mmCIF file of C-alpha atoms in Angstrom:
data_model
loop_
_atom_site.group_PDB
_atom_site.id
_atom_site.type_symbol
_atom_site.label_atom_id
_atom_site.label_comp_id
_atom_site.label_asym_id
_atom_site.label_seq_id
_atom_site.Cartn_x
_atom_site.Cartn_y
_atom_site.Cartn_z
ATOM 1 C CA UNK C 27 -155.765 -201.350 27.698
ATOM 2 C CA UNK C 28 -152.786 -199.840 29.520
ATOM 3 C CA UNK C 29 -151.231 -203.282 29.884
ATOM 4 C CA UNK C 30 -151.618 -203.959 26.143
ATOM 5 C CA UNK C 31 -150.043 -200.613 25.259
ATOM 6 C CA UNK C 32 -147.190 -201.271 27.684
ATOM 7 C CA UNK C 33 -146.507 -204.700 26.175
ATOM 8 C CA UNK C 34 -146.660 -203.310 22.633
ATOM 9 C CA UNK C 35 -144.279 -200.482 23.518
ATOM 10 C CA UNK C 36 -141.906 -202.888 25.269
ATOM 11 C CA UNK C 37 -141.788 -205.189 22.245
ATOM 12 C CA UNK C 38 -141.148 -202.194 19.944
ATOM 13 C CA UNK C 39 -138.327 -200.901 22.152
ATOM 14 C CA UNK C 40 -136.812 -204.379 22.346
ATOM 15 C CA UNK C 41 -136.862 -204.699 18.566
ATOM 16 C CA UNK C 42 -135.192 -201.358 17.900
ATOM 17 C CA UNK C 43 -132.632 -201.949 20.660
ATOM 18 C CA UNK C 44 -131.720 -205.469 19.559
ATOM 19 C CA UNK C 45 -128.489 -205.645 17.573
ATOM 20 C CA UNK C 46 -128.641 -206.903 14.011
ATOM 21 C CA UNK C 47 -127.613 -210.555 13.693
ATOM 22 C CA UNK C 48 -123.938 -211.062 12.952
ATOM 23 C CA UNK C 49 -122.838 -212.182 9.526
ATOM 24 C CA UNK C 50 -123.125 -215.921 9.042
ATOM 25 C CA UNK C 51 -120.111 -216.103 6.764
ATOM 26 C CA UNK C 52 -117.740 -213.213 7.553
ATOM 27 C CA UNK C 53 -116.022 -211.400 10.363
ATOM 28 C CA UNK C 54 -116.135 -207.709 9.489
ATOM 29 C CA UNK C 55 -112.919 -205.981 10.561
ATOM 30 C CA UNK C 56 -112.478 -202.213 10.359
ATOM 31 C CA UNK C 57 -108.922 -201.491 9.201
ATOM 32 C CA UNK C 58 -109.244 -197.704 8.663
ATOM 33 C CA UNK C 59 -112.006 -195.108 8.449
ATOM 34 C CA UNK C 60 -114.433 -196.371 5.821
ATOM 35 C CA UNK C 61 -112.288 -199.425 4.961
ATOM 36 C CA UNK C 62 -113.263 -202.919 6.072
ATOM 37 C CA UNK C 63 -111.983 -206.449 5.630
ATOM 38 C CA UNK C 64 -114.618 -209.159 5.287
ATOM 39 C CA UNK C 65 -112.645 -212.106 6.654
ATOM 40 C CA UNK C 66 -114.133 -215.427 5.615
ATOM 41 C CA UNK C 67 -115.232 -217.731 8.413
ATOM 42 C CA UNK C 68 -114.114 -221.396 8.297
ATOM 43 C CA UNK C 69 -115.544 -223.149 5.251
ATOM 44 C CA UNK C 70 -116.116 -219.903 3.345
ATOM 45 C CA UNK C 71 -113.745 -219.282 0.451
ATOM 46 C CA UNK C 72 -112.202 -215.850 -0.198
ATOM 47 C CA UNK C 73 -112.031 -212.642 1.810
ATOM 48 C CA UNK C 74 -113.334 -209.343 0.486
ATOM 49 C CA UNK C 75 -112.523 -205.700 1.045
ATOM 50 C CA UNK C 76 -115.148 -202.982 1.420
ATOM 51 C CA UNK C 77 -114.190 -199.361 0.733
ATOM 52 C CA UNK C 78 -116.694 -196.579 1.399
ATOM 53 C CA UNK C 79 -116.214 -193.408 -0.668
ATOM 54 C CA UNK C 80 -118.216 -190.211 -1.051
ATOM 55 C CA UNK C 81 -119.830 -191.525 -4.223
ATOM 56 C CA UNK C 82 -120.525 -195.083 -3.121
ATOM 57 C CA UNK C 83 -118.911 -198.366 -2.141
ATOM 58 C CA UNK C 84 -116.080 -200.330 -3.753
ATOM 59 C CA UNK C 85 -116.057 -204.098 -3.135
ATOM 60 C CA UNK C 86 -113.004 -206.230 -3.892
ATOM 61 C CA UNK C 87 -113.798 -209.882 -4.827
ATOM 62 C CA UNK C 88 -117.169 -211.601 -4.652
ATOM 63 C CA UNK C 89 -116.773 -215.210 -3.427
ATOM 64 C CA UNK C 90 -117.680 -218.658 -4.706
ATOM 65 C CA UNK C 91 -121.342 -218.734 -3.707
ATOM 66 C CA UNK C 92 -123.971 -216.095 -4.457
ATOM 67 C CA UNK C 93 -125.410 -216.668 -0.964
ATOM 68 C CA UNK C 94 -122.111 -215.517 0.531
ATOM 69 C CA UNK C 95 -122.180 -212.384 -1.621
ATOM 70 C CA UNK C 96 -125.753 -211.663 -0.493
ATOM 71 C CA UNK C 97 -124.670 -212.029 3.118
ATOM 72 C CA UNK C 98 -121.861 -209.511 2.609
ATOM 73 C CA UNK C 99 -124.231 -207.035 0.957
ATOM 74 C CA UNK C 100 -126.405 -207.205 4.085
ATOM 75 C CA UNK C 101 -123.326 -206.413 6.170
ATOM 76 C CA UNK C 102 -122.386 -203.500 3.933
ATOM 77 C CA UNK C 103 -125.892 -202.038 4.360
ATOM 78 C CA UNK C 104 -125.277 -202.008 8.121
ATOM 79 C CA UNK C 105 -122.203 -199.855 7.503
ATOM 80 C CA UNK C 106 -123.604 -197.415 4.936
ATOM 81 C CA UNK C 107 -126.698 -196.704 2.878
ATOM 82 C CA UNK C 108 -124.561 -195.779 -0.136
ATOM 83 C CA UNK C 109 -124.851 -197.976 -3.239
ATOM 84 C CA UNK C 110 -122.100 -200.315 -4.367
ATOM 85 C CA UNK C 111 -120.670 -198.561 -7.412
ATOM 86 C CA UNK C 112 -117.642 -200.688 -8.223
ATOM 87 C CA UNK C 113 -116.723 -204.360 -7.928
ATOM 88 C CA UNK C 114 -113.073 -205.295 -8.491
ATOM 89 C CA UNK C 115 -112.039 -208.861 -9.323
ATOM 90 C CA UNK C 116 -108.402 -209.341 -8.300
ATOM 91 C CA UNK C 117 -108.137 -212.409 -10.593
ATOM 92 C CA UNK C 118 -110.324 -214.903 -12.456
ATOM 93 C CA UNK C 119 -110.654 -217.774 -10.002
ATOM 94 C CA UNK C 120 -114.253 -218.771 -9.326
ATOM 95 C CA UNK C 121 -114.033 -218.190 -5.573
ATOM 96 C CA UNK C 122 -113.387 -214.499 -6.353
ATOM 97 C CA UNK C 123 -115.903 -213.978 -9.181
ATOM 98 C CA UNK C 124 -119.015 -216.148 -8.894
ATOM 99 C CA UNK C 125 -120.800 -213.579 -6.716
ATOM 100 C CA UNK C 126 -120.514 -210.827 -9.353
ATOM 101 C CA UNK C 127 -124.067 -211.262 -10.583
ATOM 102 C CA UNK C 128 -125.463 -210.681 -7.095
ATOM 103 C CA UNK C 129 -124.082 -207.140 -7.061
ATOM 104 C CA UNK C 130 -125.421 -206.433 -10.532
ATOM 105 C CA UNK C 131 -128.872 -207.618 -9.464
ATOM 106 C CA UNK C 132 -128.830 -205.711 -6.160
ATOM 107 C CA UNK C 133 -127.723 -202.426 -7.748
ATOM 108 C CA UNK C 134 -129.164 -202.447 -11.283
ATOM 109 C CA UNK C 135 -128.891 -198.658 -11.620
ATOM 110 C CA UNK C 136 -125.188 -198.990 -12.188
ATOM 111 C CA UNK C 137 -122.416 -201.161 -10.752
ATOM 112 C CA UNK C 138 -119.184 -201.243 -12.748
ATOM 113 C CA UNK C 139 -117.000 -204.354 -12.749
ATOM 114 C CA UNK C 140 -113.227 -203.853 -12.928
ATOM 115 C CA UNK C 141 -110.364 -206.241 -13.668
ATOM 116 C CA UNK C 142 -107.128 -206.556 -15.588
ATOM 117 C CA UNK C 143 -107.450 -207.357 -19.315
ATOM 118 C CA UNK C 144 -106.057 -210.849 -18.721
ATOM 119 C CA UNK C 145 -108.524 -211.541 -15.932
ATOM 120 C CA UNK C 146 -111.483 -210.607 -18.117
ATOM 121 C CA UNK C 147 -110.222 -212.967 -20.811
ATOM 122 C CA UNK C 148 -109.763 -215.766 -18.271
ATOM 123 C CA UNK C 149 -113.210 -215.271 -16.741
ATOM 124 C CA UNK C 150 -114.662 -215.755 -20.227
ATOM 125 C CA UNK C 151 -112.304 -218.538 -21.300
ATOM 126 C CA UNK C 152 -111.805 -220.433 -18.037
ATOM 127 C CA UNK C 153 -114.070 -219.455 -15.121
ATOM 128 C CA UNK C 154 -117.373 -219.602 -17.003
ATOM 129 C CA UNK C 155 -116.620 -222.936 -18.766
ATOM 130 C CA UNK C 156 -115.507 -224.420 -15.442
ATOM 131 C CA UNK C 157 -119.031 -223.976 -14.067
ATOM 132 C CA UNK C 158 -120.333 -226.400 -16.675
ATOM 133 C CA UNK C 159 -117.602 -228.866 -15.770
ATOM 134 C CA UNK C 160 -118.410 -228.543 -12.073
ATOM 135 C CA UNK C 161 -122.058 -229.311 -12.781
ATOM 136 C CA UNK C 162 -120.838 -232.649 -14.124
ATOM 137 C CA UNK C 163 -118.154 -233.369 -11.538
ATOM 138 C CA UNK C 164 -119.882 -232.267 -8.333
ATOM 139 C CA UNK C 165 -122.795 -234.769 -8.410
ATOM 140 C CA UNK C 166 -120.237 -237.555 -8.889
ATOM 141 C CA UNK C 167 -118.229 -236.376 -5.878
ATOM 142 C CA UNK C 168 -121.374 -236.182 -3.766
ATOM 143 C CA UNK C 169 -122.330 -239.730 -4.778
ATOM 144 C CA UNK C 170 -118.865 -240.957 -3.822
ATOM 145 C CA UNK C 171 -119.102 -239.289 -0.413
ATOM 146 C CA UNK C 172 -122.562 -240.777 0.178
ATOM 147 C CA UNK C 173 -121.274 -244.236 -0.711
ATOM 148 C CA UNK C 174 -118.339 -243.788 1.649
ATOM 149 C CA UNK C 175 -120.655 -242.682 4.461
ATOM 150 C CA UNK C 176 -122.986 -245.617 3.857
ATOM 151 C CA UNK C 177 -120.089 -248.076 3.972
ATOM 152 C CA UNK C 178 -118.971 -246.726 7.336
ATOM 153 C CA UNK C 179 -115.348 -247.118 6.295
ATOM 154 C CA UNK C 180 -112.590 -244.782 5.209
ATOM 155 C CA UNK C 181 -110.981 -245.071 1.783
ATOM 156 C CA UNK C 182 -108.231 -247.224 3.332
ATOM 157 C CA UNK C 183 -110.823 -249.699 4.679
ATOM 158 C CA UNK C 184 -110.574 -248.733 8.350
ATOM 159 C CA UNK C 185 -113.747 -248.132 10.372
ATOM 160 C CA UNK C 186 -114.960 -244.560 10.270
ATOM 161 C CA UNK C 187 -115.362 -242.987 13.760
ATOM 162 C CA UNK C 188 -118.598 -241.166 14.550
ATOM 163 C CA UNK C 189 -116.774 -237.826 14.503
ATOM 164 C CA UNK C 190 -115.574 -238.467 10.944
ATOM 165 C CA UNK C 191 -119.073 -239.556 9.907
ATOM 166 C CA UNK C 192 -120.477 -236.295 11.255
ATOM 167 C CA UNK C 193 -117.882 -234.307 9.315
ATOM 168 C CA UNK C 194 -118.656 -236.231 6.149
ATOM 169 C CA UNK C 195 -122.399 -235.641 6.572
ATOM 170 C CA UNK C 196 -121.714 -231.928 6.893
ATOM 171 C CA UNK C 197 -119.501 -231.954 3.799
ATOM 172 C CA UNK C 198 -122.242 -233.691 1.820
ATOM 173 C CA UNK C 199 -124.827 -231.142 2.978
ATOM 174 C CA UNK C 200 -122.503 -228.264 2.065
ATOM 175 C CA UNK C 201 -121.783 -229.661 -1.377
ATOM 176 C CA UNK C 202 -125.469 -230.316 -2.053
ATOM 177 C CA UNK C 203 -126.269 -226.716 -1.116
ATOM 178 C CA UNK C 204 -123.493 -225.464 -3.384
ATOM 179 C CA UNK C 205 -124.745 -227.638 -6.252
ATOM 180 C CA UNK C 206 -128.160 -225.983 -6.045
ATOM 181 C CA UNK C 207 -126.533 -222.544 -6.249
ATOM 182 C CA UNK C 208 -124.193 -223.637 -9.012
ATOM 183 C CA UNK C 209 -127.157 -224.485 -11.250
ATOM 184 C CA UNK C 210 -128.133 -220.799 -11.405
ATOM 185 C CA UNK C 211 -124.721 -219.084 -11.372
ATOM 186 C CA UNK C 212 -123.829 -216.648 -14.147
ATOM 187 C CA UNK C 213 -120.635 -214.640 -13.791
ATOM 188 C CA UNK C 214 -120.973 -210.978 -14.689
ATOM 189 C CA UNK C 215 -117.987 -210.129 -16.888
ATOM 190 C CA UNK C 216 -115.916 -207.023 -16.022
ATOM 191 C CA UNK C 217 -116.820 -204.078 -18.246
ATOM 192 C CA UNK C 218 -113.846 -201.894 -17.254
ATOM 193 C CA UNK C 219 -110.348 -203.279 -17.833
ATOM 194 C CA UNK C 220 -106.863 -201.785 -17.798
ATOM 195 C CA UNK C 221 -103.226 -202.596 -18.463
ATOM 196 C CA UNK C 222 -101.061 -201.099 -15.680
ATOM 197 C CA UNK C 223 -103.189 -198.903 -13.432
ATOM 198 C CA UNK C 224 -106.628 -197.457 -12.885
ATOM 199 C CA UNK C 225 -107.448 -194.839 -10.243
ATOM 200 C CA UNK C 226 -110.847 -194.088 -8.718
ATOM 201 C CA UNK C 227 -111.141 -190.596 -7.236
ATOM 202 C CA UNK C 228 -113.904 -189.747 -4.764
ATOM 203 C CA UNK C 229 -113.458 -186.684 -2.592
ATOM 204 C CA UNK C 230 -110.272 -187.135 -0.598
ATOM 205 C CA UNK C 231 -110.265 -190.886 -1.105
ATOM 206 C CA UNK C 232 -108.126 -192.362 -3.873
ATOM 207 C CA UNK C 233 -108.441 -196.038 -4.796
ATOM 208 C CA UNK C 234 -105.606 -197.302 -6.978
ATOM 209 C CA UNK C 235 -106.006 -200.585 -8.871
ATOM 210 C CA UNK C 236 -102.533 -201.712 -9.887
ATOM 211 C CA UNK C 237 -100.963 -204.451 -12.004
ATOM 212 C CA UNK C 238 -97.320 -205.303 -11.289
ATOM 213 C CA UNK C 239 -96.959 -208.507 -13.301
ATOM 214 C CA UNK C 240 -97.718 -212.209 -13.253
ATOM 215 C CA UNK C 241 -97.863 -214.393 -10.169
ATOM 216 C CA UNK C 242 -100.793 -216.399 -8.794
ATOM 217 C CA UNK C 243 -102.384 -215.964 -12.243
ATOM 218 C CA UNK C 244 -101.475 -213.862 -15.268
ATOM 219 C CA UNK C 245 -103.869 -211.070 -14.302
ATOM 220 C CA UNK C 246 -103.597 -210.441 -10.544
ATOM 221 C CA UNK C 247 -104.229 -206.873 -9.412
ATOM 222 C CA UNK C 248 -103.704 -205.069 -6.117
ATOM 223 C CA UNK C 249 -105.979 -202.423 -4.640
ATOM 224 C CA UNK C 250 -104.008 -199.705 -2.877
ATOM 225 C CA UNK C 251 -105.211 -196.831 -0.726
ATOM 226 C CA UNK C 252 -102.157 -194.571 -0.371
ATOM 227 C CA UNK C 253 -103.582 -192.130 2.176
ATOM 228 C CA UNK C 254 -104.710 -194.914 4.514
ATOM 229 C CA UNK C 255 -101.684 -197.143 3.706
ATOM 230 C CA UNK C 256 -103.893 -200.166 3.065
ATOM 231 C CA UNK C 257 -103.147 -202.833 0.428
ATOM 232 C CA UNK C 258 -105.624 -205.469 -0.787
ATOM 233 C CA UNK C 259 -103.627 -208.360 -2.243
ATOM 234 C CA UNK C 260 -106.045 -210.945 -3.628
ATOM 235 C CA UNK C 261 -104.358 -214.357 -3.682
ATOM 236 C CA UNK C 262 -100.938 -212.956 -4.480
ATOM 237 C CA UNK C 263 -100.597 -213.031 -0.711
ATOM 238 C CA UNK C 264 -102.579 -215.201 1.708
ATOM 239 C CA UNK C 265 -102.259 -216.682 5.157
ATOM 240 C CA UNK C 266 -100.972 -219.957 3.734
ATOM 241 C CA UNK C 267 -98.480 -221.388 1.260
ATOM 242 C CA UNK C 268 -98.694 -219.714 -2.179
ATOM 243 C CA UNK C 269 -101.152 -221.719 -4.281
ATOM 244 C CA UNK C 270 -99.808 -222.449 -7.764
ATOM 245 C CA UNK C 271 -102.459 -224.261 -9.781
ATOM 246 C CA UNK C 272 -102.560 -221.516 -12.429
ATOM 247 C CA UNK C 273 -99.459 -219.638 -11.342
ATOM 248 C CA UNK C 274 -96.447 -218.309 -13.166
ATOM 249 C CA UNK C 275 -94.149 -219.244 -10.278
ATOM 250 C CA UNK C 276 -90.896 -217.965 -11.748
ATOM 251 C CA UNK C 277 -92.382 -214.441 -11.948
ATOM 252 C CA UNK C 278 -94.227 -214.339 -8.635
ATOM 253 C CA UNK C 279 -91.386 -213.205 -6.334
ATOM 254 C CA UNK C 280 -90.354 -210.306 -8.583
ATOM 255 C CA UNK C 281 -93.946 -209.098 -8.756
ATOM 256 C CA UNK C 282 -94.246 -209.109 -4.965
ATOM 257 C CA UNK C 283 -90.914 -207.327 -4.612
ATOM 258 C CA UNK C 284 -92.239 -204.515 -6.802
ATOM 259 C CA UNK C 285 -95.410 -204.333 -4.711
ATOM 260 C CA UNK C 286 -93.333 -204.190 -1.559
ATOM 261 C CA UNK C 287 -92.009 -200.773 -2.586
ATOM 262 C CA UNK C 288 -95.439 -199.258 -1.957
ATOM 263 C CA UNK C 289 -95.941 -197.445 1.347
ATOM 264 C CA UNK C 290 -98.476 -199.554 3.237
ATOM 265 C CA UNK C 291 -98.992 -200.648 6.835
ATOM 266 C CA UNK C 292 -101.965 -203.011 6.564
ATOM 267 C CA UNK C 293 -102.764 -205.800 4.121
ATOM 268 C CA UNK C 294 -106.086 -207.506 3.436
ATOM 269 C CA UNK C 295 -105.130 -210.879 1.917
ATOM 270 C CA UNK C 296 -107.234 -213.086 -0.338
ATOM 271 C CA UNK C 297 -107.463 -215.709 2.410
ATOM 272 C CA UNK C 298 -106.519 -215.473 6.083
ATOM 273 C CA UNK C 299 -106.462 -212.710 8.662
ATOM 274 C CA UNK C 300 -105.587 -209.038 8.238
ATOM 275 C CA UNK C 301 -101.812 -208.561 8.196
ATOM 276 C CA UNK C 302 -99.768 -205.712 9.642
ATOM 277 C CA UNK C 303 -96.518 -204.473 8.136
ATOM 278 C CA UNK C 304 -94.509 -206.154 5.396
ATOM 279 C CA UNK C 305 -93.128 -209.181 7.229
ATOM 280 C CA UNK C 306 -95.481 -211.654 5.550
ATOM 281 C CA UNK C 307 -94.812 -210.271 2.092
ATOM 282 C CA UNK C 308 -91.055 -210.459 2.657
ATOM 283 C CA UNK C 309 -91.377 -214.027 3.958
ATOM 284 C CA UNK C 310 -93.294 -215.128 0.857
ATOM 285 C CA UNK C 311 -90.748 -213.454 -1.429
ATOM 286 C CA UNK C 312 -87.910 -215.340 0.285
ATOM 287 C CA UNK C 313 -89.814 -218.613 0.080
ATOM 288 C CA UNK C 314 -90.604 -218.195 -3.619
ATOM 289 C CA UNK C 315 -86.986 -217.339 -4.449
ATOM 290 C CA UNK C 316 -85.652 -220.289 -2.460
ATOM 291 C CA UNK C 317 -88.248 -222.620 -3.984
ATOM 292 C CA UNK C 318 -87.400 -221.633 -7.561
ATOM 293 C CA UNK C 319 -83.644 -221.854 -6.886
ATOM 294 C CA UNK C 320 -83.956 -225.266 -5.249
ATOM 295 C CA UNK C 321 -86.173 -226.726 -7.972
ATOM 296 C CA UNK C 322 -83.955 -225.261 -10.698
ATOM 297 C CA UNK C 323 -80.951 -227.032 -9.187
ATOM 298 C CA UNK C 324 -82.853 -230.335 -9.304
ATOM 299 C CA UNK C 325 -83.912 -229.795 -12.920
ATOM 300 C CA UNK C 326 -80.314 -229.043 -13.889
ATOM 301 C CA UNK C 327 -79.181 -232.330 -12.375
ATOM 302 C CA UNK C 328 -81.982 -234.128 -14.299
ATOM 303 C CA UNK C 329 -83.880 -235.220 -11.202
ATOM 304 C CA UNK C 330 -87.363 -236.609 -11.722
ATOM 305 C CA UNK C 331 -90.238 -234.541 -10.428
ATOM 306 C CA UNK C 332 -90.815 -237.069 -7.620
ATOM 307 C CA UNK C 333 -87.175 -236.916 -6.549
ATOM 308 C CA UNK C 334 -87.214 -233.136 -6.832
ATOM 309 C CA UNK C 335 -90.297 -232.946 -4.623
ATOM 310 C CA UNK C 336 -88.667 -235.053 -1.921
ATOM 311 C CA UNK C 337 -85.305 -233.277 -2.030
ATOM 312 C CA UNK C 338 -86.699 -229.735 -2.250
ATOM 313 C CA UNK C 339 -89.117 -230.399 0.602
ATOM 314 C CA UNK C 340 -86.290 -231.733 2.780
ATOM 315 C CA UNK C 341 -84.173 -228.673 1.947
ATOM 316 C CA UNK C 342 -86.822 -226.018 2.609
ATOM 317 C CA UNK C 343 -88.788 -227.567 5.480
ATOM 318 C CA UNK C 344 -86.380 -226.520 8.275
ATOM 319 C CA UNK C 345 -86.800 -222.862 7.262
ATOM 320 C CA UNK C 346 -90.420 -222.660 6.147
ATOM 321 C CA UNK C 347 -92.468 -225.497 7.636
ATOM 322 C CA UNK C 348 -93.050 -223.615 10.876
ATOM 323 C CA UNK C 349 -94.173 -220.533 8.928
ATOM 324 C CA UNK C 350 -96.701 -222.243 6.647
ATOM 325 C CA UNK C 351 -99.304 -224.692 7.988
ATOM 326 C CA UNK C 352 -99.659 -227.618 5.600
ATOM 327 C CA UNK C 353 -96.257 -226.861 4.079
ATOM 328 C CA UNK C 354 -95.302 -230.373 2.988
ATOM 329 C CA UNK C 355 -98.731 -231.146 1.544
ATOM 330 C CA UNK C 356 -98.622 -227.923 -0.489
ATOM 331 C CA UNK C 357 -95.325 -228.893 -2.096
ATOM 332 C CA UNK C 358 -96.418 -232.406 -3.091
ATOM 333 C CA UNK C 359 -98.633 -233.786 -5.856
ATOM 334 C CA UNK C 360 -99.415 -232.869 -9.475
ATOM 335 C CA UNK C 361 -100.634 -229.374 -8.516
ATOM 336 C CA UNK C 362 -98.069 -228.947 -5.769
ATOM 337 C CA UNK C 363 -95.578 -226.112 -5.635
ATOM 338 C CA UNK C 364 -92.585 -228.219 -6.646
ATOM 339 C CA UNK C 365 -94.294 -229.720 -9.696
ATOM 340 C CA UNK C 366 -95.512 -226.331 -10.906
ATOM 341 C CA UNK C 367 -92.080 -224.751 -10.550
ATOM 342 C CA UNK C 368 -90.456 -227.834 -12.118
ATOM 343 C CA UNK C 369 -92.703 -227.504 -15.184
ATOM 344 C CA UNK C 370 -92.089 -223.755 -15.454
ATOM 345 C CA UNK C 371 -88.304 -224.097 -15.156
ATOM 346 C CA UNK C 372 -88.178 -226.789 -17.855
ATOM 347 C CA UNK C 373 -90.060 -224.504 -20.250
ATOM 348 C CA UNK C 374 -87.577 -221.648 -19.892
#
């Protein structure tokens, strides 16, 4: 009997002493008291910010997959037992909004969803319809990948090494898992919108949600904590080259310059690691200005978009290639930075 009690007690003590399993999808980084960055692990799209206030929790951005949002909620519950009261969508892109519904379901007593007016319109008009399109496109992409794997050859006809086959198998598994989630996704639409600024007050903590103008999209907002000097940037600033699929590139630099006047010491970007100081913001501003100036010069001399891409890349690479991984690839192609700026300049 004593042995049984000892074993039972030992198991109980082991269970309560064992640390909770780490997040599968995020590295949780404390950036100030009650403020955390959820930095996406490789393969996971979109960071998040978690802000604990006296009244509850504010979460910034909700990821592409509901399963990722659920994982982050589990991490938040390790930090605090307070409910999540506000979810802020920095912009409309699906990798920042498709987890909204998870928060609504987990906290049905009252979670408010906040965005800029333009972002709400684009969630309704673009993000939600794109889910239907993805349900058509994704099975086709999976079939193509399966066929490629079965052939044992790359697209160029060369033999596929075992390491590449393993990567392709993993990609297929990931896409199949996403497809199953995609079938049930509904994006909760923001119910609180604003034009220039919205401020949440909770005790001594002030959470400012600010709109400075167009950039990565037409509705990007920043979340600013003045006392703690923390800025959450969404995809207006990331660890990589500015992504311009839906951008207003000729406005982006000016918007960031206005943001740079805020007093902050730490930035939580939409993608990539936590950033200290303003060096990254200043670098991106310089790059955007140089990019627009270089492309404008090519448009004025009637260069084709292909020629402009080659010439602009050659001009900017010595300065920026070492700063931005994948620099040349980001400038090329129909959704590349040069093409997007070229199109915007020609419309002016």
